[in-house]
Amino acid sequence: MTLRWVWGDVKRFLYILAGAPRGYPGRYPSWWQGLRELLGRQPPGTRNETWTAGDAWPVVGELVHGVGELVTRPLRRSPSSHAAPARPATRGPLRVLMVTTDWPTPDRPRTTNFIKRQADYLQAAGAEVEVFHFRGAQRPWNYLRAWREVRRRLATGRYDLVHAQFGQSGLVALPKRVPLVVTFRGSDLLGMVSDATGRHSWKGRLVQRLCRAVARRADAVIVVSEHMKAYLPASARPTVIPSGLDLELFQPIPQDEARRRLGWPLDRRVVLFVGRPFQARKRHALAQDAVALLNRSLPAELVVAWGVSHAEMPLYMSAADVLVCTSVQEGSPNVVKEALACDLPVVSVAVGDVSLRLHGIDGCELCADDRPETIAAALERVLRRRQRVAGRAAVRSLDEKVLTEQVLELYRSTLNGQLVADRRRQGKRRLTVRNATPAEEQGWDALVRRFDHHRVVHTRAWLGSLEASGCGRPLYLILERDHEIVGCLPGLLVRLGPLRLFGSPLPGWQTVSMGPLFDEQRVSSADLAATLVPFLRRCHGVHHIELMCSHLDPVAMRASGFRGETVFTYRAPLYPGDEAKMAKVMKESARRNARRAIKLGLVTRLEDDEAFVDEHYSQIKEVYARRGFSVPFGKRRVLEFFRHMKAAGNLIAISVYLKEGGPCVATGMFTVDGHELLLWMWTHRTQYRWYRPTELMTWTVMQKAMALGCTNFDLMGRGDFKAKFGAERDASKYRWVWSRYRTLIWVRDLAEAVYRWQQAIRGRLGRLPFSLLPPSPVEAGQVEDQQPGRERSHTPVEP
C-alpha cells in the first residue's frame, strides 16, 4: 500500500514545521495553512491511497499510516535520502554541529565538563564546532523543540556532520541530512537508575531502546569504555575513545599547601566522595556506611565534593588522602581518572572501566564486592599506607590533546565515505555461517547479550552443563554479513547411531528455549533458515535440526521446510520495588498458603553446597515414583546444572525446612539473568505436601528476584498450578523441526503419537474407582505442575 505522506500533505506539513530554509523565495507557508491542507476535505475526483476510495475525510487513514512511517522511517537501516554528500576533508576546516542534552553552566554544577573540554580542544585543533545544547529532562516536548531547531540549522547547509553527545541526543538529528556521529557515555546504553527506587526505571529502558535504534542509524559510533560494546546492537561497529583529561588543570599539588588553601586541618584523614550525594546510582549511603565502619579502627572524615567548580577540583583531590567510588553503574568514571592524574589513591567497586584504570597501580584498591565491610577494609589499608600513588603516568594516554586527534580522524574517515560506504553495502552481501573462534567462545556471553531475546539458556554456563551431562558436543555458530557479526546460534551436536542431530535444544534437555539470536534489521528468518541448513549439512553432516524460540517468523520458517509446534509455558510479571503490587497479582490461595506455611514453622534457606543436590534429586524421584514413572534424567544432570549455574552467578537454589534444623520438605532451583527469573525445577516431599511449602518457596525466590531487578518470571512449562503466582499462559514459543529425510519426520511423529496415546490411556484408567495405573507426571523437570490430590498427610497439621 502506497503511503501518501511520503510525497503528500504530511511530509509538506513537517517541512513547514521545520521552518523556511535559507534563501527560500517569497513568503513561506504558515503552520496554519499546512494544517488546513492536511486536515481539509479530499478534492473532488481524487483517490486516497491509504483509506477507502472516495472518502471525503482521508486524514484518519493518512495519520494511521503516516505516524507509523514517521516513527520507523528515520530508524531504518538504509542510508537517509536526505543525507548530504560528504565533502572532502581537504577543502577547509571540518564544520561540526555538536548536539548535547547536558552542558556545564556557571549557575548549575555539572559533571559533564568533559563535553565542553572536547568541544574546546576540537576548536583548538582547527575544527569549526558549533554547540547546540538543550535540556532533555526526559520530556518529549523538549526533544520535539530541539528537533525543530536542529532541522532549521541543518537546512542552512553549514555543517559537514553532526556529533551527538549521549545516544538520546542523536534522536534530534534524525532523519539525517549529514553524516551522524554518536558518543555513548554510560546511562544512555546502560540504563537510568531511578533516584526514588535505586533501580533501573522504565524510562531508562525506553531510552536504551531508542539509543540502540540511533546506533543502528549512525554513521559512526563512539563508546567511552570497552564493556559498553556489549550493550550495542550487533550492527554497530563502535570505536572506543575514553573521555579525555585536562592534564594541565589536573596536576598534583603538595597536600599541605592544598589543605591550607582549603582551610582543612593538616592532621585529618580525609576520604573524598565526588558526585551528587542524592543521586541513587552514586550510592553515597554506601560510602557513608563504609567510613562509619572505618572510624571504629581508624578515624577519618568523609568529604563530599559537590557544588565545587571544576577548576577547584584538583585542589580537593590534592588535599584528600583517598578517593572512594561506590557507583552502581558508570560508563568510564572521569573522577577516577582525574584522581589518578593528581596521584590520589583510589578505592573503588568494580564499575565501568575502573579495573582497567587501576590495574598495576600500587596503592589503589579494587574491591571484590560492594559490601561496606570490604570497602572499609580497603580504605584502612590505603590510609595506613599514607602515600600518594604513581597514577599520572597511567593516565597520560588519556590527555584530551591525544584523544582529540582520534576524534578528528574518525570525523575524516566518516566524511571520506569509508563508514558510509560500508553501511550502504550492509544487507546486500550474502549471509554466512561459521564456527566461532576460540576467542569468540571465551567471550560468548558478551556476544549473545548484544542481541535482543538473549536468555540464560544462551550462555556458556548453560551449554556447559548440558555437555557435562552427556547431552552432546556444543557448537557455537556465528552469523556474518559483510564481515560483520549479525547473529549467533548456540546448540549441541548429538550422535544417534549413524545419525547426527543438532539441537537448540532437543526435547528432554530440561531447557526452556534456545535458538538463534540475530539483528532483525539485517537478518530475516528466511535468510537464517536458507543459510543454516546447508551449513550444518555440509560442515557437520547433520540429518535433523530442532530449534525452539519465540522470535522466528512462522511463515518464513514453514516456507523453508521447517515444521512448527507450539510450546506452552506460563509467564508472570514481577514488580521490583513493589512487593505489595506483586502480592495482589497472585491469587488469594497462594498468599494464604504462604502465610500458613510460615505460621506452621516452615523456614526457607538459600543453598550453595552441592549436598543440596542429593536431597533435591531424592525428592524428584519420589514425586515421579508417586505418579508411576521413573525420572527421565539422572542425578548427574542436576549436579552439573547446579555447578555451572552457581559458577556463573545465575543460580538460586532454595530449600524449605520444617522448623530450623527439621527435615527438608521442599526444594527448588531457579536462575536469574538480566531481568528474567526462570524456574528450572521444584518439588516437595509427599509426606509434607499439605504444609504447602511450594507457595512459600516460590514467593521467597520471587522476592529475591525483584530485589535484583527482575521484571519477568518464566515458570518453564505447563500446569494450571502456576497461575496461582499471577502467571498467564504463553503460546508464543515454537519448536521448529527439520529433517533431511521424511522418514525421520515420520519416526518422530510416530513416537510422539505413541506417547500421547499412552498418556490418554493412563488418564482414563486413572478415573476408574480402582485405578490400575497412577496418574502420569508432566514433562521432564516440571514435577509440581498439577495441584496435589485431596489425600491426607500422615502428619497432622494444625488448622
Short mmCIF file of C-alpha atoms in Angstrom, two decimals, residues 35-287:
data_model
loop_
_atom_site.label_atom_id
_atom_site.label_comp_id
_atom_site.label_asym_id
_atom_site.label_seq_id
_atom_site.Cartn_x
_atom_site.Cartn_y
_atom_site.Cartn_z
CA LEU A 35 -2.71 22.19 8.94
CA ARG A 36 -5.69 23.11 6.75
CA GLU A 37 -4.15 21.31 3.79
CA LEU A 38 -3.53 18.26 5.96
CA LEU A 39 -6.97 18.09 7.58
CA GLY A 40 -9.03 19.52 4.73
CA ARG A 41 -11.56 17.68 2.61
CA GLN A 42 -10.36 15.49 -0.22
CA PRO A 43 -10.52 17.31 -3.58
CA PRO A 44 -13.20 16.01 -5.98
CA GLY A 45 -12.07 13.33 -8.38
CA THR A 46 -9.06 12.21 -6.34
CA ARG A 47 -8.41 8.89 -4.69
CA ASN A 48 -6.95 8.45 -1.23
CA GLU A 49 -4.34 5.69 -1.24
CA THR A 50 -4.33 5.00 2.49
CA TRP A 51 -8.06 4.92 3.15
CA THR A 52 -11.18 3.89 1.27
CA ALA A 53 -11.56 5.42 -2.17
CA GLY A 54 -13.81 8.43 -2.33
CA ASP A 55 -13.66 9.15 1.41
CA ALA A 56 -14.22 12.85 1.93
CA TRP A 57 -12.07 12.96 5.09
CA PRO A 58 -8.88 10.95 4.45
CA VAL A 59 -6.98 12.34 7.43
CA VAL A 60 -7.71 9.35 9.65
CA GLY A 61 -6.17 6.90 7.23
CA GLU A 62 -3.26 9.19 6.47
CA LEU A 63 -2.45 9.66 10.14
CA VAL A 64 -2.67 5.94 10.94
CA HIS A 65 -0.11 5.11 8.27
CA GLY A 66 1.79 8.36 8.36
CA VAL A 67 2.56 8.28 12.06
CA GLY A 68 3.83 4.72 11.76
CA GLU A 69 6.12 5.70 8.91
CA LEU A 70 7.21 8.84 10.76
CA VAL A 71 8.39 6.69 13.68
CA THR A 72 10.03 3.86 11.74
CA ARG A 73 11.41 5.57 8.64
CA PRO A 74 14.19 7.54 10.42
CA LEU A 75 15.30 4.37 12.22
CA ARG A 76 15.60 2.19 9.13
CA ARG A 77 18.97 0.89 8.29
CA SER A 78 19.23 2.20 4.73
CA PRO A 79 21.17 5.46 4.30
CA SER A 80 18.99 8.52 4.51
CA SER A 81 17.84 10.04 1.26
CA HIS A 82 18.27 13.42 2.90
CA ALA A 83 21.95 12.91 3.77
CA ALA A 84 24.07 15.47 2.00
CA PRO A 85 27.11 14.15 0.14
CA ALA A 86 30.23 14.34 2.27
CA ARG A 87 32.72 16.89 1.08
CA PRO A 88 36.42 16.02 1.06
CA ALA A 89 38.21 16.84 4.27
CA THR A 90 40.87 18.83 2.42
CA ARG A 91 38.58 21.68 1.33
CA GLY A 92 38.70 23.51 4.65
CA PRO A 93 38.16 23.05 8.35
CA LEU A 94 35.60 20.50 9.45
CA ARG A 95 32.29 22.09 10.36
CA VAL A 96 30.63 20.16 13.19
CA LEU A 97 27.27 20.66 14.86
CA MET A 98 27.64 19.19 18.34
CA VAL A 99 24.31 18.33 19.97
CA THR A 100 24.07 17.52 23.68
CA THR A 101 21.42 17.28 26.38
CA ASP A 102 23.90 18.25 29.09
CA TRP A 103 26.26 21.21 29.25
CA PRO A 104 28.05 22.83 32.18
CA THR A 105 26.91 26.32 33.08
CA PRO A 106 28.24 28.65 35.80
CA ASP A 107 24.97 28.70 37.74
CA ARG A 108 24.49 24.90 37.75
CA PRO A 109 27.25 22.50 38.87
CA ARG A 110 27.52 19.67 36.37
CA THR A 111 29.76 16.69 35.86
CA THR A 112 29.81 17.00 32.07
CA ASN A 113 32.78 19.35 31.74
CA PHE A 114 34.38 16.69 29.54
CA ILE A 115 31.93 17.56 26.74
CA LYS A 116 32.83 21.24 26.83
CA ARG A 117 36.51 20.31 27.02
CA GLN A 118 36.21 18.11 23.95
CA ALA A 119 34.50 20.91 22.00
CA ASP A 120 37.19 23.39 23.04
CA TYR A 121 40.03 21.07 22.04
CA LEU A 122 38.38 20.31 18.69
CA GLN A 123 38.19 24.05 18.08
CA ALA A 124 41.83 24.42 19.00
CA ALA A 125 42.72 21.62 16.58
CA GLY A 126 41.17 23.52 13.68
CA ALA A 127 37.61 22.21 13.52
CA GLU A 128 34.68 24.62 13.49
CA VAL A 129 32.41 23.37 16.27
CA GLU A 130 29.00 24.87 16.97
CA VAL A 131 27.36 23.51 20.13
CA PHE A 132 23.59 23.19 20.44
CA HIS A 133 22.65 22.14 23.95
CA PHE A 134 19.16 21.68 25.27
CA ARG A 135 17.63 20.28 28.41
CA GLY A 136 16.01 16.94 27.66
CA ALA A 137 14.78 16.20 31.19
CA GLN A 138 13.05 13.07 29.81
CA ARG A 139 10.32 15.30 28.35
CA PRO A 140 9.24 14.53 24.77
CA TRP A 141 8.22 18.14 24.15
CA ASN A 142 11.78 19.33 24.83
CA TYR A 143 13.09 16.88 22.25
CA LEU A 144 10.49 17.99 19.70
CA ARG A 145 11.54 21.62 20.08
CA ALA A 146 15.20 20.63 19.85
CA TRP A 147 14.43 18.59 16.73
CA ARG A 148 12.86 21.62 15.07
CA GLU A 149 15.89 23.77 15.91
CA VAL A 150 18.35 21.17 14.62
CA ARG A 151 16.36 20.81 11.40
CA ARG A 152 16.46 24.57 10.97
CA ARG A 153 20.22 24.68 11.45
CA LEU A 154 20.89 21.73 9.15
CA ALA A 155 18.77 23.33 6.43
CA THR A 156 21.38 26.11 6.16
CA GLY A 157 23.95 23.63 4.82
CA ARG A 158 26.71 24.99 7.09
CA TYR A 159 27.72 21.66 8.61
CA ASP A 160 29.68 18.64 7.44
CA LEU A 161 28.45 16.32 10.18
CA VAL A 162 26.53 16.13 13.44
CA HIS A 163 28.19 14.84 16.62
CA ALA A 164 25.60 13.82 19.22
CA GLN A 165 26.81 13.56 22.82
CA PHE A 166 24.73 10.82 24.51
CA GLY A 167 22.57 8.49 22.47
CA GLN A 168 19.29 10.30 23.14
CA SER A 169 20.74 13.49 21.64
CA GLY A 170 21.05 11.66 18.33
CA LEU A 171 17.25 11.44 18.09
CA VAL A 172 17.00 15.12 17.16
CA ALA A 173 19.36 14.59 14.19
CA LEU A 174 17.06 12.04 12.54
CA PRO A 175 16.26 11.74 9.70
CA LYS A 176 19.83 12.51 8.66
CA ARG A 177 20.83 15.30 6.33
CA VAL A 178 24.55 14.94 7.03
CA PRO A 179 26.57 12.06 8.49
CA LEU A 180 25.89 11.39 12.16
CA VAL A 181 28.48 10.52 14.82
CA VAL A 182 27.15 9.46 18.25
CA THR A 183 29.09 9.16 21.50
CA PHE A 184 27.55 6.88 24.14
CA ARG A 185 28.77 7.77 27.62
CA GLY A 186 27.01 5.50 30.10
CA SER A 187 23.41 5.73 31.24
CA ASP A 188 22.17 6.08 27.67
CA LEU A 189 23.22 2.48 26.97
CA LEU A 190 23.45 1.00 30.46
CA GLY A 191 20.09 2.32 31.67
CA MET A 192 18.96 5.05 34.03
CA VAL A 193 18.80 4.33 37.75
CA SER A 194 15.82 5.92 39.49
CA ASP A 195 16.71 8.14 42.43
CA ALA A 196 13.45 7.07 44.10
CA THR A 197 13.90 3.29 43.94
CA GLY A 198 17.61 2.84 43.21
CA ARG A 199 16.71 0.50 40.35
CA HIS A 200 16.54 0.83 36.61
CA SER A 201 13.44 2.73 35.58
CA TRP A 202 11.07 2.04 32.71
CA LYS A 203 12.06 5.39 31.24
CA GLY A 204 15.65 4.24 31.25
CA ARG A 205 14.74 1.04 29.43
CA LEU A 206 12.86 3.09 26.83
CA VAL A 207 15.91 5.35 26.39
CA GLN A 208 18.08 2.25 25.97
CA ARG A 209 15.92 1.02 23.12
CA LEU A 210 15.89 4.42 21.44
CA CYS A 211 19.66 4.71 21.79
CA ARG A 212 20.15 1.29 20.23
CA ALA A 213 17.99 2.44 17.32
CA VAL A 214 20.11 5.58 16.99
CA ALA A 215 23.26 3.43 16.97
CA ARG A 216 21.88 1.44 14.03
CA ARG A 217 21.28 4.64 12.13
CA ALA A 218 24.53 6.45 12.97
CA ASP A 219 27.44 6.53 10.54
CA ALA A 220 29.98 6.22 13.36
CA VAL A 221 29.61 5.17 16.99
CA ILE A 222 31.91 6.02 19.89
CA VAL A 223 31.82 4.39 23.33
CA VAL A 224 33.93 5.52 26.27
CA SER A 225 34.82 2.05 27.54
CA GLU A 226 35.22 -1.45 26.17
CA HIS A 227 32.47 -3.05 28.27
CA MET A 228 29.81 -0.80 26.71
CA LYS A 229 30.18 -2.57 23.35
CA ALA A 230 28.09 -5.45 24.67
CA TYR A 231 25.06 -3.15 25.03
CA LEU A 232 25.08 -2.04 21.39
CA PRO A 233 23.26 -3.82 18.57
CA ALA A 234 25.41 -6.21 16.59
CA SER A 235 25.30 -3.96 13.52
CA ALA A 236 27.09 -1.11 15.31
CA ARG A 237 30.86 -1.04 14.95
CA PRO A 238 31.90 1.13 17.86
CA THR A 239 35.22 2.86 18.38
CA VAL A 240 36.45 3.14 21.97
CA ILE A 241 37.56 6.71 22.75
CA PRO A 242 37.51 7.44 26.50
CA SER A 243 36.64 10.87 27.85
CA GLY A 244 39.85 12.86 27.91
CA LEU A 245 41.59 14.69 30.74
CA ASP A 246 42.93 18.20 31.01
CA LEU A 247 46.35 17.28 32.37
CA GLU A 248 47.30 20.93 32.58
CA LEU A 249 44.47 21.54 35.06
CA PHE A 250 44.67 18.25 36.97
CA GLN A 251 48.17 18.33 38.38
CA PRO A 252 49.37 17.23 41.82
CA ILE A 253 49.65 19.99 44.42
CA PRO A 254 51.54 19.46 47.69
CA GLN A 255 48.98 18.21 50.20
CA ASP A 256 49.89 20.70 52.95
CA GLU A 257 49.56 23.61 50.55
CA ALA A 258 46.22 22.35 49.23
CA ARG A 259 44.85 21.93 52.76
CA ARG A 260 45.95 25.40 53.80
CA ARG A 261 44.17 26.88 50.78
CA LEU A 262 41.00 24.96 51.67
CA GLY A 263 41.32 25.59 55.41
CA TRP A 264 41.50 21.90 56.31
CA PRO A 265 43.46 20.62 59.35
CA LEU A 266 46.79 19.09 58.36
CA ASP A 267 46.44 16.04 60.61
CA ARG A 268 42.99 14.92 59.49
CA ARG A 269 42.41 11.82 57.35
CA VAL A 270 40.07 12.71 54.51
CA VAL A 271 38.09 10.33 52.29
CA LEU A 272 36.82 12.20 49.23
CA PHE A 273 33.48 11.42 47.57
CA VAL A 274 32.81 13.25 44.29
CA GLY A 275 29.28 13.32 42.89
CA ARG A 276 25.72 14.16 43.69
CA PRO A 277 25.02 12.59 47.11
CA PHE A 278 21.30 12.42 46.35
CA GLN A 279 21.80 10.52 43.08
CA ALA A 280 20.94 6.88 43.71
CA ARG A 281 23.45 5.35 41.31
CA LYS A 282 26.34 7.09 43.11
CA ARG A 283 25.43 5.25 46.35
CA HIS A 284 26.57 7.93 48.77
CA ALA A 285 24.96 5.98 51.62
CA LEU A 286 27.29 3.05 50.89
CA ALA A 287 30.31 5.34 51.20
#
